[in-house]
PDB file of C-alpha atoms in Angstrom:
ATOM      1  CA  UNK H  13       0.000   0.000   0.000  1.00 82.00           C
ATOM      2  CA  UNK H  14       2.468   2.329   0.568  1.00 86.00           C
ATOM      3  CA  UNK H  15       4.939   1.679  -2.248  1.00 88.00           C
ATOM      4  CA  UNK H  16       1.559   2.169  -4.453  1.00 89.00           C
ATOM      5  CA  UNK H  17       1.435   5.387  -2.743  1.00 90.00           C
ATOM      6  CA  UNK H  18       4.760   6.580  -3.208  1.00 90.00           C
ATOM      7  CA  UNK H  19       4.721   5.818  -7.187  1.00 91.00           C
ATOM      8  CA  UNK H  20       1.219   7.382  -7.515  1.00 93.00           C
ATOM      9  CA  UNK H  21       3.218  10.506  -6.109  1.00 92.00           C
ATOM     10  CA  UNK H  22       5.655  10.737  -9.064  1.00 92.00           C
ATOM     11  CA  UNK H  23       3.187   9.105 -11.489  1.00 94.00           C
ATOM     12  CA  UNK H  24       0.176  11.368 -11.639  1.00 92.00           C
ATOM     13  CA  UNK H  25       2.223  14.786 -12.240  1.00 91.00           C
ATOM     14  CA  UNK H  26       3.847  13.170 -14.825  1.00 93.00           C
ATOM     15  CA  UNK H  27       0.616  11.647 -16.313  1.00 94.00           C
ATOM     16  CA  UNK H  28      -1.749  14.942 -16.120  1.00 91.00           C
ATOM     17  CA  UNK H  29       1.441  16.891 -17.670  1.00 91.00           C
ATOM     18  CA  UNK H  30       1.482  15.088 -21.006  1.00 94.00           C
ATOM     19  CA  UNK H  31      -2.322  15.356 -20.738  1.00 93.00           C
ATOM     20  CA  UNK H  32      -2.419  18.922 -20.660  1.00 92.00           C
ATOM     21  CA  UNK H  33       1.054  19.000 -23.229  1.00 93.00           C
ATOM     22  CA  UNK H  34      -1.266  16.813 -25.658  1.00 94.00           C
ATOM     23  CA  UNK H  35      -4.164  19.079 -25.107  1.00 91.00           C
ATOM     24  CA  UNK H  36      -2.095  22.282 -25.949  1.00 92.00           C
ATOM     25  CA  UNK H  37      -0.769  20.955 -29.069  1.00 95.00           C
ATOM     26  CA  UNK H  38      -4.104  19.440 -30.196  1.00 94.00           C
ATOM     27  CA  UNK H  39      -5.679  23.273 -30.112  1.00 93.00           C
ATOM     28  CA  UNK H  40      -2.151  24.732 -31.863  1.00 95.00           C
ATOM     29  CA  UNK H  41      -2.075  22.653 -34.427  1.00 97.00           C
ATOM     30  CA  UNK H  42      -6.291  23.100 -34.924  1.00 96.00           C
ATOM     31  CA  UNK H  43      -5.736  26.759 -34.891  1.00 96.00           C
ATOM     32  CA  UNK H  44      -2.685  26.365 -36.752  1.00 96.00           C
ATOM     33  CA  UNK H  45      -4.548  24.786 -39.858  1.00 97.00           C
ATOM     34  CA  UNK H  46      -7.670  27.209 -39.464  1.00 96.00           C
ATOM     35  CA  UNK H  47      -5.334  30.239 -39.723  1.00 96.00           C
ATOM     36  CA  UNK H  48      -3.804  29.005 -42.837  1.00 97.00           C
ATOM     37  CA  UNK H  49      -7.187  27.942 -44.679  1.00 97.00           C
ATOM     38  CA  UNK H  50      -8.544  31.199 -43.432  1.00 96.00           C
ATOM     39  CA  UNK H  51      -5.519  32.977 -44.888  1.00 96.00           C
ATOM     40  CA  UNK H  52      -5.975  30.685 -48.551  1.00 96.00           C
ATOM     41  CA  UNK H  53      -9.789  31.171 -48.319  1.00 96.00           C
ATOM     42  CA  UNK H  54      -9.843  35.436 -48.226  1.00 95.00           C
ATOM     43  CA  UNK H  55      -6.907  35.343 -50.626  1.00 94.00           C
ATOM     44  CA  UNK H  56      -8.930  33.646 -53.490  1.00 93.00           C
ATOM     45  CA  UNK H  57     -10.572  35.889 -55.872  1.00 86.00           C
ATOM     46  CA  UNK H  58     -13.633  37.084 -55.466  1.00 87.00           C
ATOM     47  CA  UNK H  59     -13.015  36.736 -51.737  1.00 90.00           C
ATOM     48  CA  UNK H  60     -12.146  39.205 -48.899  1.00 92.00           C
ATOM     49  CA  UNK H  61     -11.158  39.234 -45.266  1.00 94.00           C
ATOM     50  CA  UNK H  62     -13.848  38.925 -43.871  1.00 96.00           C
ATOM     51  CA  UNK H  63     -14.955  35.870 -45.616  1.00 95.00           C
ATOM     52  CA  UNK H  64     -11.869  34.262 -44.430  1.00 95.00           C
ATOM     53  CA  UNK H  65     -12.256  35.455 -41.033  1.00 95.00           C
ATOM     54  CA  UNK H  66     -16.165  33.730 -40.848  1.00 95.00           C
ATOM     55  CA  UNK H  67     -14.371  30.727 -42.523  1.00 95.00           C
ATOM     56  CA  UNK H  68     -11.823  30.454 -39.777  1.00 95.00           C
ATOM     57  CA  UNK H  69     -14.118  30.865 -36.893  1.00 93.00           C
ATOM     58  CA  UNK H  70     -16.406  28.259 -38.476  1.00 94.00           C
ATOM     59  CA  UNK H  71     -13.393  25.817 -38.490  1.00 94.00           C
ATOM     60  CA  UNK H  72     -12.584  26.675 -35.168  1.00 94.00           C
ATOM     61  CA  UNK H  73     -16.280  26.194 -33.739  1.00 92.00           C
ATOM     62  CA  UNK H  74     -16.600  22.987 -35.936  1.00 93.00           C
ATOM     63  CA  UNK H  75     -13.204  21.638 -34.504  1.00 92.00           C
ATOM     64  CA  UNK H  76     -12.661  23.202 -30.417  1.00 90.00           C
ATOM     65  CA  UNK H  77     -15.400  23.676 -27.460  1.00 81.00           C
ATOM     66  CA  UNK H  78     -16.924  27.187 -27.563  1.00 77.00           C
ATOM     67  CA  UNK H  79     -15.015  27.638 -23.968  1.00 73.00           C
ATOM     68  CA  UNK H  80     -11.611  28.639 -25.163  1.00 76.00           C
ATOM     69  CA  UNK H  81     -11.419  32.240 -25.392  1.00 71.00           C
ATOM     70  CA  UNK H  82     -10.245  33.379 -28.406  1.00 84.00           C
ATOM     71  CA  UNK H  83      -9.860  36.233 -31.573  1.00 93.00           C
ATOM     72  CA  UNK H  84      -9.543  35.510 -34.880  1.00 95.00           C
ATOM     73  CA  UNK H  85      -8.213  38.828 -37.416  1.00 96.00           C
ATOM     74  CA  UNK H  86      -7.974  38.024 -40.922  1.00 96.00           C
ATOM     75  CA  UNK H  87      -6.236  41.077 -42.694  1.00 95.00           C
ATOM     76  CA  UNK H  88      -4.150  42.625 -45.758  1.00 94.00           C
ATOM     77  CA  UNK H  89      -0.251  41.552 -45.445  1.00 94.00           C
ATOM     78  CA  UNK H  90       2.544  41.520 -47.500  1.00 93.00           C
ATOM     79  CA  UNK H  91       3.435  37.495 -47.652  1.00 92.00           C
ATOM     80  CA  UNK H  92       7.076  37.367 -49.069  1.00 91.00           C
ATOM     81  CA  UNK H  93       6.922  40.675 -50.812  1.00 92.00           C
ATOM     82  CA  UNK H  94       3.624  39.964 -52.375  1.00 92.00           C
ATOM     83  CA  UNK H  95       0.047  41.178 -51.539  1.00 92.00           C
ATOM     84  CA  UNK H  96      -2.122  38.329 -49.680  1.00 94.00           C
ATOM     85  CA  UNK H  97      -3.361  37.906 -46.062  1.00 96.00           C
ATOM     86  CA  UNK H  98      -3.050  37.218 -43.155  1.00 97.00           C
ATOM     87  CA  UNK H  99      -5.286  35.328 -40.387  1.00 97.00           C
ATOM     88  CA  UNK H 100      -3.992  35.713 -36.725  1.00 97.00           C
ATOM     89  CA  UNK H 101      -5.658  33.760 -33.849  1.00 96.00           C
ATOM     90  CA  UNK H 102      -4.933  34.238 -29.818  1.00 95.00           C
ATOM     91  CA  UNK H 103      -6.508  31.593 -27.565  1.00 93.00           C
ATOM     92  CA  UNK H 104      -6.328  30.439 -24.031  1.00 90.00           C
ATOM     93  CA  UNK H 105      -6.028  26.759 -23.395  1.00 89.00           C
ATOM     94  CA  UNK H 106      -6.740  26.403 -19.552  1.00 85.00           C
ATOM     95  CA  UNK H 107      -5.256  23.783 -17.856  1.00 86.00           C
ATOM     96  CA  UNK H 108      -6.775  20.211 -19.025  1.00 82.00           C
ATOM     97  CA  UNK H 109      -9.618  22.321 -20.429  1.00 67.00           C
ATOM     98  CA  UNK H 110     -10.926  23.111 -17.198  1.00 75.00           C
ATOM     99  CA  UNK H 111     -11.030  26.718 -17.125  1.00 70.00           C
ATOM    100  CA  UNK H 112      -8.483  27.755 -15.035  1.00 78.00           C
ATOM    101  CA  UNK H 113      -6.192  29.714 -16.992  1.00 77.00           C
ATOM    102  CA  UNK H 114      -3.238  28.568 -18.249  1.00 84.00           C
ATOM    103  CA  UNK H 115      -1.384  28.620 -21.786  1.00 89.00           C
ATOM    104  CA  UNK H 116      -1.754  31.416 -24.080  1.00 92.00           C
ATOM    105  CA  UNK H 117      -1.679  30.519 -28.000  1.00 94.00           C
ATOM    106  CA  UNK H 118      -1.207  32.744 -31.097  1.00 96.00           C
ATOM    107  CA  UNK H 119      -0.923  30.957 -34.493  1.00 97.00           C
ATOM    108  CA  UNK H 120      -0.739  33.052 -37.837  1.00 97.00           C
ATOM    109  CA  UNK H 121      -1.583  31.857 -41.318  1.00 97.00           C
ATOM    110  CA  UNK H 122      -0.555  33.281 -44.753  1.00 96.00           C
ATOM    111  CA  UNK H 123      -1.108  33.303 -48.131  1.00 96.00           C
ATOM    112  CA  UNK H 124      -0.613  35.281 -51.588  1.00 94.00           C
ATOM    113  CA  UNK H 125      -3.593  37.195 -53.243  1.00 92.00           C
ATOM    114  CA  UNK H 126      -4.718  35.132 -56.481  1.00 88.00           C
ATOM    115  CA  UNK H 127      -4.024  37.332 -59.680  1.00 77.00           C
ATOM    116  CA  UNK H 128      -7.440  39.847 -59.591  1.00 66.00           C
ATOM    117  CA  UNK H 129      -8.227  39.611 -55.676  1.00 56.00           C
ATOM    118  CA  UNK H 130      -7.637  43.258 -54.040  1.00 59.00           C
ATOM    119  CA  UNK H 131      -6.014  42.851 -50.734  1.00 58.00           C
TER     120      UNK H 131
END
């Protein structure tokens, strides 16, 4: 009994730590890919930035809980010298999801205007 207790001691940290690691990288990589088809979805033709912003917040809502707190900007931007745009997104991932605050994420996404889009 009390050599169970002693390894539950080290165990569980280490256990709800790559919990909350794998939860944190589950939400930047979701952000991460909603940013960047954001980004490719205002910089179509025809588009603008605020089509890619409602298509990045409708990836986000489709993919993450409505509790993380987040802001999604999809603007103009210069991507390697040429015009396109650019989707930003800030979120807080709160430790296992719980609420309490705890990891702050920012992600970006880019990509270059088609030929006849106006950034």
């Amino acid at each position: 009994m009390v050599d169970f207790v002693l390894v539950l001691l080290v165990l569980l940290p280490l256990v709800i730590g790559i919990l909350q690691l794998a939860l944190v990288l589950h939400v930047r990589n979701t952000l991460a890919s909603a940013a960047s088809e954001g980004a490719r979805h205002a910089a179509v033709a025809g588009s603008s930035a605020y089509a890619g912003q409602v298509k990045t917040q409708g990836l986000i809502d489709g993919a993450l809980s409505k509790d993380f707190d987040r802001t999604v900007v999809v603007r103009s931007a210069l991507v390697g010298g040429a015009p396109g745009y650019e989707a930003v997104i800030e979120a807080d991932v709160g430790i296992l999801g719980l609420g309490v605050p705890g990891v702050h994420v920012r992600v970006a996404g880019h990509a270059v205007a088609e030929v006849g889009a106006t950034p």
